[in-house]
Every structure is written in structure tokens, then in C-alpha cells.
């Protein structure tokens, strides 16, 4: 029993504080670097944008997991209600996601299918950032309590090394990020979807 508790404490002490890392990066900034923010939906973005005022911000809407296409369009147009920043919208191509989900259709929400989905979207964001001269990349996904911030940030670090574009570490659910997303959604009348995006996540409503 003692050994297990000791091991548990060691493992937890090794976990990184991504919110602290975010604040340290903000404090070290010079000028106003270009940040490409991958956005999943307007409600999540509404809990994030206030913390990114030190960047020259562009929103990157690439979510081929979203199904059906009408849902993709509805989520995109919600940004028009309050967003003041440039937004880049990628053409809808659901097959890009389905190719990654083959054999994982029955996975539980948050499992291997979701990890492949997140990787697909963040890797595409890095490629766009590299091609268009951005200094940093990050994503609004971590504002959700249903998303694994550790996985997202480890992936960001891996892709930073691959593409040579800095990753902005963050856990946006911290400092009441998720609560702010709920409050801002009510204030701006934002549509809050009741499933993550794909047809497989729609089997179980989690929002």
C-alpha cells in the first residue's frame, strides 16, 4: 500500500503545470508575436480570447471531425457574433477525419479515436503556421473539462520540434476558463452544441 501511494505521489509531482507555463511565456513576450489559435467552436473560444490579448491573433477553423456539414457551418458562423480577430476557415472535408477513425468507431469518448482526431487538427494547424509565418500555435481545446490537457500539450511540444514553430503551452480550463465560456455563451447568445463533433461522439451526449 505504502509503495503504491509513494509511486502515485511521485507521478503526480512530475505533472507539469501548463497554466503556469502559459503565464511564464506571456511574461517573457517582446512585441506582439503572431499566434495561430486552432479553434473548435465559438463557446470554447469565448473562454480563451481574453487571455491572448498580447498576441497578434488569427483563428484557425479546421475541424473535419464535425458531422454533418451543416453543423460545421453553424459552428463557424457563431464566431461572427463577437470575434474581432482574423479567422481562417478550411474547407470541410469529413473524409480526412474518417480515414483516421477507421477501426476506432466504437472507442469511448476521450480514447484513441479522439487522440487521432486532435493530432490531425493540431498538426494541420502547425503546417499552416509554418507556411504562413506564425510565431506560435495553440488550441482552444483545453478549455473543455472533457479534453486531456496533458495529451494536448505533449502533442504540441512534439509538433513544435517537428515543424520549428513554437507551441504556446496552456490549460485554458484553469483560471475559470470553462466558466467564462459558459458565461460568455449566455451573454452573446452562442449556440452550445451537445456533442463534441463527430457522428461517433454524438452517440453519447456529454456537454
XYZ file of N, CA and C in Angstrom:
621
model
N 0.828 -1.202 0.000
C 0.000 0.000 0.000
C 0.859 1.249 0.000
N 1.864 1.297 0.917
C 2.726 2.474 1.007
C 3.468 2.713 -0.297
N 3.956 1.623 -0.885
C 4.697 1.737 -2.147
C 3.830 2.339 -3.227
N 2.579 1.895 -3.309
C 1.667 2.409 -4.330
C 1.372 3.895 -4.125
N 1.175 4.287 -2.868
C 0.907 5.693 -2.560
C 2.123 6.537 -2.909
N 3.311 6.047 -2.568
C 4.535 6.772 -2.863
C 4.707 6.950 -4.360
N 4.435 5.879 -5.112
C 4.548 5.936 -6.574
C 3.549 6.936 -7.138
N 2.324 6.939 -6.600
C 1.290 7.867 -7.053
C 1.724 9.317 -6.830
N 2.326 9.581 -5.664
C 2.766 10.945 -5.348
C 3.893 11.384 -6.270
N 4.802 10.465 -6.581
C 5.910 10.795 -7.481
C 5.385 11.128 -8.865
N 4.483 10.312 -9.365
C 3.916 10.530 -10.707
C 3.207 11.870 -10.764
N 2.406 12.194 -9.763
C 1.655 13.446 -9.771
C 2.559 14.657 -9.607
N 3.676 14.478 -8.875
C 4.608 15.591 -8.709
C 5.324 15.899 -10.007
N 5.335 14.935 -10.932
C 6.015 15.116 -12.214
C 5.122 15.810 -13.238
N 3.829 15.891 -12.973
C 2.912 16.516 -13.905
C 3.214 18.004 -14.025
N 3.185 18.497 -15.227
C 3.523 19.898 -15.458
C 2.308 20.795 -15.239
N 2.581 21.991 -14.772
C 1.547 22.998 -14.581
C 1.513 23.852 -15.852
N 0.633 23.477 -16.777
C 0.614 24.141 -18.076
C 0.078 25.563 -17.989
N -0.742 25.818 -16.997
C -1.215 27.191 -16.816
C -0.079 28.092 -16.358
N 0.760 27.584 -15.480
C 1.929 28.345 -15.030
C 2.885 28.572 -16.201
N 3.069 27.546 -17.023
C 3.943 27.675 -18.185
C 3.407 28.730 -19.144
N 2.105 28.765 -19.318
C 1.472 29.778 -20.161
C 1.790 31.182 -19.648
N 1.590 31.399 -18.357
C 1.823 32.726 -17.780
C 3.285 33.135 -17.878
N 4.180 32.176 -17.749
C 5.610 32.472 -17.874
C 5.956 32.891 -19.299
N 5.337 32.241 -20.279
C 5.556 32.630 -21.677
C 5.035 34.035 -21.928
N 3.842 34.328 -21.422
C 3.253 35.664 -21.593
C 4.167 36.728 -21.008
N 4.704 36.464 -19.817
C 5.575 37.430 -19.143
C 6.878 37.665 -19.907
N 7.288 36.699 -20.710
C 8.571 36.801 -21.419
C 8.442 37.396 -22.824
N 7.210 37.675 -23.252
C 6.996 38.130 -24.627
C 7.581 39.521 -24.861
N 8.097 39.696 -26.066
C 8.542 41.007 -26.527
C 7.783 41.340 -27.801
N 7.243 42.539 -27.871
C 6.421 42.884 -29.028
C 5.099 42.143 -28.971
N 4.549 41.886 -30.141
C 3.257 41.195 -30.230
C 3.382 40.071 -31.262
N 3.847 38.890 -30.832
C 4.070 37.793 -31.767
C 2.783 37.312 -32.431
N 2.936 36.723 -33.600
C 1.798 36.183 -34.348
C 1.442 34.800 -33.808
N 0.200 34.673 -33.378
C -0.292 33.404 -32.828
C -1.410 32.855 -33.701
N -1.277 31.597 -34.081
C -2.357 30.892 -34.766
C -3.076 30.040 -33.728
N -4.314 30.384 -33.468
C -5.118 29.666 -32.480
C -6.085 28.735 -33.192
N -5.850 27.434 -33.062
C -6.835 26.489 -33.580
C -8.083 26.582 -32.709
N -9.232 26.785 -33.344
C -10.486 26.920 -32.598
C -11.442 25.796 -32.976
N -12.066 25.223 -31.954
C -13.001 24.128 -32.190
C -14.433 24.642 -32.322
N -14.771 25.656 -31.517
C -16.117 26.221 -31.565
C -16.102 27.574 -30.864
N -17.113 28.357 -31.103
C -17.189 29.696 -30.516
C -17.298 29.670 -28.988
N -18.084 28.791 -28.374
C -18.150 28.775 -26.916
C -16.790 28.542 -26.252
N -16.012 27.597 -26.773
C -14.690 27.351 -26.200
C -13.781 28.564 -26.413
N -13.825 29.139 -27.602
C -13.013 30.324 -27.884
C -13.375 31.476 -26.949
N -14.649 31.588 -26.602
C -15.088 32.699 -25.751
C -14.499 32.624 -24.348
N -14.031 31.443 -23.948
C -13.387 31.299 -22.655
C -11.884 31.471 -22.712
N -11.361 31.772 -23.909
C -9.915 31.803 -24.149
C -9.421 33.181 -24.569
N -10.191 33.897 -25.388
C -9.670 35.047 -26.118
C -9.131 36.160 -25.229
N -9.700 36.348 -24.044
C -9.249 37.428 -23.165
C -7.809 37.216 -22.691
N -7.364 35.980 -22.680
C -6.019 35.673 -22.202
C -4.968 35.780 -23.308
N -5.393 36.098 -24.517
C -4.475 36.124 -25.652
C -4.296 37.521 -26.225
N -4.555 38.522 -25.421
C -4.510 39.914 -25.891
C -3.093 40.377 -26.218
N -2.078 39.636 -25.766
C -0.691 40.028 -26.024
C -0.171 39.514 -27.366
N -1.049 38.886 -28.142
C -0.652 38.328 -29.429
C -1.382 39.007 -30.582
N -0.739 38.959 -31.734
C -1.401 39.260 -32.998
C -2.098 37.968 -33.401
N -3.388 37.915 -33.155
C -4.125 36.644 -33.145
C -4.865 36.373 -34.455
N -4.742 35.124 -34.914
C -5.549 34.613 -36.025
C -6.207 33.320 -35.579
N -7.501 33.215 -35.837
C -8.232 31.988 -35.515
C -8.173 31.043 -36.710
N -7.960 29.767 -36.415
C -7.841 28.758 -37.473
C -8.924 27.714 -37.259
N -9.917 27.730 -38.135
C -11.071 26.837 -38.005
C -10.880 25.637 -38.923
N -10.372 24.572 -38.337
C -10.161 23.314 -39.078
C -10.619 22.170 -38.185
N -11.795 21.626 -38.485
C -12.401 20.582 -37.664
C -13.145 19.580 -38.550
N -12.400 18.770 -39.304
C -13.044 17.834 -40.234
C -13.797 16.712 -39.527
N -13.629 16.612 -38.214
C -14.386 15.634 -37.433
C -15.857 16.004 -37.337
N -16.178 17.271 -37.473
C -17.554 17.735 -37.266
C -18.503 17.142 -38.303
N -19.616 16.638 -37.830
C -20.611 15.999 -38.698
C -22.012 16.361 -38.207
N -22.909 16.693 -39.147
C -22.731 16.794 -40.604
C -22.156 18.152 -41.002
N -22.082 18.401 -42.311
C -21.506 19.648 -42.793
C -22.296 20.854 -42.313
N -23.609 20.711 -42.194
C -24.430 21.820 -41.701
C -23.994 22.243 -40.295
N -23.613 21.265 -39.496
C -23.131 21.552 -38.144
C -21.813 22.317 -38.195
N -20.963 21.945 -39.122
C -19.675 22.629 -39.325
C -19.900 24.104 -39.630
N -20.881 24.379 -40.490
C -21.177 25.760 -40.872
C -21.806 26.544 -39.716
N -22.698 25.903 -38.993
C -23.338 26.577 -37.848
C -22.291 26.989 -36.827
N -21.383 26.097 -36.518
C -20.351 26.398 -35.520
C -19.439 27.525 -35.999
N -19.123 27.519 -37.267
C -18.261 28.576 -37.807
C -18.941 29.942 -37.707
N -20.187 30.015 -38.089
C -20.878 31.318 -38.125
C -21.128 31.896 -36.731
N -21.033 31.067 -35.692
C -21.172 31.588 -34.337
C -20.043 32.557 -33.977
N -18.888 32.402 -34.619
C -17.772 33.306 -34.345
C -18.103 34.747 -34.741
N -18.965 34.916 -35.704
C -19.292 36.243 -36.201
C -20.031 37.089 -35.169
N -20.530 36.463 -34.117
C -21.320 37.197 -33.118
C -20.464 38.084 -32.223
N -19.185 37.726 -32.067
C -18.372 38.541 -31.152
C -16.891 38.583 -31.505
N -16.421 37.770 -32.406
C -14.992 37.732 -32.700
C -14.542 38.958 -33.483
N -13.430 39.575 -33.044
C -12.883 40.754 -33.702
C -11.567 40.441 -34.426
N -11.161 39.194 -34.412
C -9.888 38.802 -34.995
C -10.077 38.122 -36.352
N -8.993 38.058 -37.094
C -9.000 37.372 -38.379
C -9.273 35.893 -38.154
N -10.059 35.287 -39.026
C -10.325 33.856 -38.924
C -10.120 33.202 -40.290
N -9.376 32.116 -40.270
C -9.132 31.321 -41.475
C -9.988 30.066 -41.380
N -10.802 29.849 -42.379
C -11.693 28.697 -42.386
C -11.255 27.703 -43.461
N -10.938 26.490 -43.054
C -10.585 25.448 -44.014
C -11.854 24.821 -44.589
N -11.750 24.394 -45.835
C -12.880 23.744 -46.498
C -13.232 22.443 -45.777
N -14.501 22.186 -45.666
C -14.985 20.983 -44.979
C -14.609 19.732 -45.758
N -13.951 18.791 -45.070
C -13.581 17.513 -45.685
C -13.628 16.439 -44.604
N -14.804 15.889 -44.393
C -15.023 14.926 -43.312
C -14.228 13.644 -43.523
N -13.918 13.317 -44.763
C -13.171 12.086 -45.047
C -11.782 12.090 -44.417
N -11.209 13.286 -44.231
C -9.899 13.364 -43.586
C -9.956 12.802 -42.167
N -11.057 13.054 -41.500
C -11.242 12.505 -40.161
C -11.584 11.023 -40.213
N -12.483 10.636 -41.104
C -12.926 9.242 -41.164
C -11.771 8.293 -41.443
N -10.801 8.741 -42.233
C -9.623 7.912 -42.511
C -8.834 7.628 -41.236
N -8.797 8.593 -40.333
C -8.084 8.418 -39.074
C -8.878 7.569 -38.080
N -10.193 7.524 -38.248
C -11.068 6.860 -37.286
C -11.324 5.393 -37.623
N -10.790 4.912 -38.745
C -11.034 3.533 -39.159
C -10.590 2.557 -38.063
N -11.511 1.685 -37.684
C -11.229 0.696 -36.651
C -11.416 1.208 -35.238
N -11.706 2.497 -35.092
C -11.832 3.105 -33.767
C -13.241 3.667 -33.535
N -14.160 3.262 -34.377
C -15.505 3.841 -34.323
C -16.210 3.568 -32.989
N -15.878 2.443 -32.354
C -16.553 2.067 -31.106
C -15.799 2.522 -29.862
N -14.705 3.228 -30.047
C -13.928 3.726 -28.905
C -14.773 4.685 -28.063
N -14.528 4.667 -26.768
C -15.209 5.601 -25.885
C -14.701 7.015 -26.130
N -15.513 7.991 -25.807
C -15.116 9.394 -25.916
C -13.871 9.637 -25.072
N -12.877 10.281 -25.665
C -11.626 10.544 -24.972
C -10.563 9.493 -25.195
N -10.861 8.467 -25.982
C -9.918 7.378 -26.232
C -9.033 7.613 -27.449
N -8.623 6.514 -28.069
C -7.659 6.577 -29.173
C -8.194 7.341 -30.376
N -9.485 7.220 -30.659
C -10.054 7.943 -31.802
C -9.934 9.454 -31.576
N -10.213 9.889 -30.378
C -10.132 11.315 -30.069
C -8.693 11.822 -30.155
N -7.760 11.001 -29.718
C -6.358 11.401 -29.798
C -5.914 11.564 -31.245
N -6.341 10.660 -32.104
C -6.005 10.773 -33.527
C -6.668 12.003 -34.150
N -7.876 12.284 -33.714
C -8.611 13.443 -34.212
C -7.905 14.741 -33.817
N -7.515 14.830 -32.561
C -6.824 16.027 -32.084
C -5.487 16.184 -32.797
N -4.761 15.093 -32.957
C -3.482 15.144 -33.670
C -3.676 15.661 -35.093
N -4.681 15.173 -35.780
C -4.962 15.603 -37.143
C -5.147 17.113 -37.206
N -5.930 17.654 -36.299
C -6.253 19.083 -36.329
C -5.071 19.967 -35.912
N -4.345 19.543 -34.890
C -3.225 20.361 -34.428
C -2.057 20.285 -35.408
N -1.832 19.131 -35.992
C -0.739 19.011 -36.960
C -1.013 19.875 -38.191
N -2.254 19.899 -38.630
C -2.634 20.760 -39.755
C -2.432 22.236 -39.380
N -2.714 22.575 -38.146
C -2.526 23.950 -37.671
C -1.058 24.334 -37.720
N -0.196 23.442 -37.299
C 1.243 23.706 -37.344
C 1.721 23.889 -38.777
N 1.223 23.072 -39.677
C 1.637 23.202 -41.073
C 1.221 24.557 -41.631
N 0.012 24.983 -41.309
C -0.461 26.284 -41.770
C 0.387 27.399 -41.163
N 0.708 27.269 -39.886
C 1.518 28.283 -39.201
C 2.906 28.379 -39.826
N 3.490 27.244 -40.132
C 4.807 27.228 -40.757
C 4.759 27.887 -42.132
N 3.745 27.558 -42.909
C 3.631 28.072 -44.279
C 3.330 29.572 -44.318
N 2.798 30.111 -43.226
C 2.341 31.499 -43.242
C 3.034 32.399 -42.212
N 4.140 31.954 -41.673
C 4.987 32.818 -40.867
C 4.498 33.166 -39.479
N 3.844 32.226 -38.809
C 3.396 32.471 -37.448
C 4.495 32.119 -36.447
N 4.475 32.799 -35.307
C 5.472 32.575 -34.262
C 5.061 31.468 -33.296
N 3.758 31.390 -33.032
C 3.229 30.424 -32.067
C 1.978 29.741 -32.626
N 1.724 28.544 -32.065
C 0.482 27.802 -32.323
C -0.064 27.332 -30.979
N -1.370 27.378 -30.835
C -2.021 26.712 -29.710
C -3.457 26.387 -30.115
N -4.231 25.845 -29.186
C -5.602 25.440 -29.485
C -6.528 25.780 -28.323
N -7.783 26.015 -28.645
C -8.794 26.290 -27.618
C -9.323 25.017 -26.967
N -8.906 23.861 -27.436
C -9.479 22.593 -26.979
C -9.351 22.370 -25.475
N -8.271 22.860 -24.872
C -8.033 22.554 -23.458
C -8.972 23.300 -22.512
N -9.803 24.197 -23.040
C -10.759 24.870 -22.158
C -11.855 23.905 -21.701
N -12.041 22.838 -22.437
C -13.087 21.870 -22.103
C -12.618 20.912 -21.008
N -13.432 20.668 -19.996
C -13.074 19.693 -18.961
C -13.071 18.264 -19.489
N -13.570 18.063 -20.707
C -13.607 16.735 -21.309
C -12.378 16.445 -22.166
N -11.450 17.411 -22.255
C -10.248 17.226 -23.059
C -9.027 17.127 -22.148
N -8.122 16.225 -22.512
C -6.930 15.936 -21.728
C -5.844 16.959 -22.045
N -5.646 17.912 -21.154
C -4.674 18.980 -21.388
C -3.253 18.442 -21.475
N -2.961 17.399 -20.730
C -1.611 16.827 -20.767
C -1.318 16.240 -22.144
N -2.266 15.503 -22.692
C -2.081 14.946 -24.040
C -1.912 16.064 -25.065
N -2.753 17.084 -24.991
C -2.713 18.190 -25.956
C -1.368 18.904 -25.901
N -0.876 19.172 -24.704
C 0.381 19.901 -24.573
C 1.591 19.057 -24.943
N 1.563 17.779 -24.622
C 2.644 16.891 -25.059
C 2.685 16.811 -26.580
N 1.523 16.764 -27.190
C 1.441 16.769 -28.646
C 1.983 18.073 -29.199
N 1.621 19.180 -28.584
C 2.122 20.477 -29.026
C 3.636 20.552 -28.988
N 4.228 20.024 -27.922
C 5.690 20.004 -27.800
C 6.317 19.155 -28.901
N 5.727 18.004 -29.165
C 6.221 17.121 -30.226
C 6.174 17.811 -31.590
N 5.077 18.490 -31.868
C 4.921 19.143 -33.167
C 5.770 20.406 -33.270
N 6.021 21.066 -32.157
C 6.944 22.198 -32.142
C 8.317 21.754 -32.639
N 8.770 20.618 -32.175
C 10.073 20.096 -32.578
C 10.064 19.663 -34.048
N 8.927 19.157 -34.509
C 8.827 18.701 -35.894
C 8.786 19.866 -36.881
N 8.014 20.902 -36.572
C 7.770 21.990 -37.525
C 8.635 23.227 -37.281
N 9.208 23.350 -36.094
C 10.032 24.512 -35.816
C 9.246 25.773 -35.532
N 7.958 25.630 -35.183
C 7.109 26.748 -34.769
C 6.810 26.548 -33.285
N 6.893 27.599 -32.487
C 6.706 27.481 -31.051
C 5.271 27.091 -30.706
N 5.148 26.259 -29.689
C 3.830 25.904 -29.176
C 3.568 26.685 -27.890
N 2.409 27.288 -27.794
C 2.019 28.033 -26.602
C 1.345 27.071 -25.636
N 2.095 26.638 -24.618
C 1.548 25.725 -23.622
C 0.405 26.408 -22.872
N -0.642 25.639 -22.599
C -1.798 26.220 -21.909
C -2.719 25.123 -21.411
N -3.429 25.442 -20.349
C -4.569 24.649 -19.914
C -5.671 25.661 -19.658
N -6.419 25.959 -20.702
C -7.344 27.086 -20.668
C -8.545 26.891 -19.760
N -8.748 25.674 -19.254
C -9.840 25.499 -18.296
C -9.486 26.117 -16.947
N -8.178 26.342 -16.714
C -7.728 26.980 -15.486
C -8.134 28.456 -15.481
N -8.056 29.069 -14.312
C -8.455 30.468 -14.129
C -9.880 30.713 -14.639
N -10.741 29.714 -14.363
C -12.177 29.799 -14.670
C -12.472 29.897 -16.171
N -11.575 29.326 -16.983
C -11.788 29.396 -18.430
C -13.091 28.766 -18.891
N -13.392 27.593 -18.342
C -14.625 26.919 -18.752
C -15.853 27.698 -18.279
N -15.778 28.214 -17.048
C -16.892 29.018 -16.524
C -17.112 30.255 -17.385
N -16.012 30.899 -17.795
C -16.124 32.078 -18.649
C -16.770 31.719 -19.987
N -16.458 30.532 -20.495
C -17.054 30.119 -21.766
C -18.565 29.980 -21.642
N -19.021 29.499 -20.498
C -20.465 29.375 -20.257
C -21.104 30.753 -20.119
N -20.463 31.625 -19.344
C -20.992 32.971 -19.128
C -21.039 33.773 -20.424
N -19.956 33.718 -21.209
C -19.912 34.456 -22.476
C -20.899 33.891 -23.491
N -21.088 32.586 -23.454
C -22.063 31.970 -24.359
C -23.460 32.516 -24.090
N -23.780 32.688 -22.818
C -25.092 33.236 -22.459
C -25.194 34.706 -22.862
N -24.115 35.462 -22.607
C -24.136 36.892 -22.901
C -24.280 37.161 -24.389
N -23.571 36.382 -25.207
C -23.587 36.608 -26.654
C -24.600 35.728 -27.385
N -25.330 34.911 -26.652
C -26.330 34.046 -27.265
C -25.732 32.998 -28.181
N -24.598 32.415 -27.764
C -23.905 31.444 -28.613
C -24.571 30.071 -28.561
N -24.567 29.437 -29.682
C -25.047 28.054 -29.777
C -24.029 27.133 -29.118
N -24.463 26.395 -28.101
C -23.593 25.419 -27.424
C -24.031 24.023 -27.825
N -23.218 23.384 -28.640
C -23.535 22.049 -29.123
C -23.527 21.039 -27.979
N -24.258 19.942 -28.140
C -24.323 18.938 -27.076
C -23.534 17.679 -27.419
N -22.619 17.775 -28.386
C -21.684 16.679 -28.663
C -20.421 17.276 -29.255
N -19.317 16.551 -29.125
C -18.018 17.095 -29.494
C -17.953 17.479 -30.963
N -18.441 16.579 -31.835
C -18.394 16.921 -33.248
C -18.704 15.786 -34.185
N -18.061 14.637 -33.992
C -18.215 13.544 -34.960
C -19.469 12.727 -34.672
N -19.839 11.914 -35.644
C -21.034 11.087 -35.506
C -20.890 10.045 -34.405
N -19.643 9.688 -34.076
C -19.415 8.694 -33.039
C -19.584 9.313 -31.649
N -19.119 10.527 -31.475
C -19.306 11.211 -30.191
C -20.758 11.577 -29.966
N -21.508 11.691 -31.052
C -22.921 12.064 -30.944
C -23.779 10.956 -30.344
N -23.197 9.764 -30.226
C -23.949 8.660 -29.602
C -24.161 8.909 -28.125
N -23.199 9.626 -27.507
C -23.281 9.925 -26.083
C -23.148 11.420 -25.891
N -24.187 12.065 -25.426
C -24.163 13.500 -25.213
C -23.418 13.795 -23.908
N -22.360 14.619 -23.984
C -21.564 14.846 -22.787
C -21.529 16.313 -22.370
N -22.073 17.241 -23.174
C -21.961 18.659 -22.828
C -23.189 19.120 -22.053
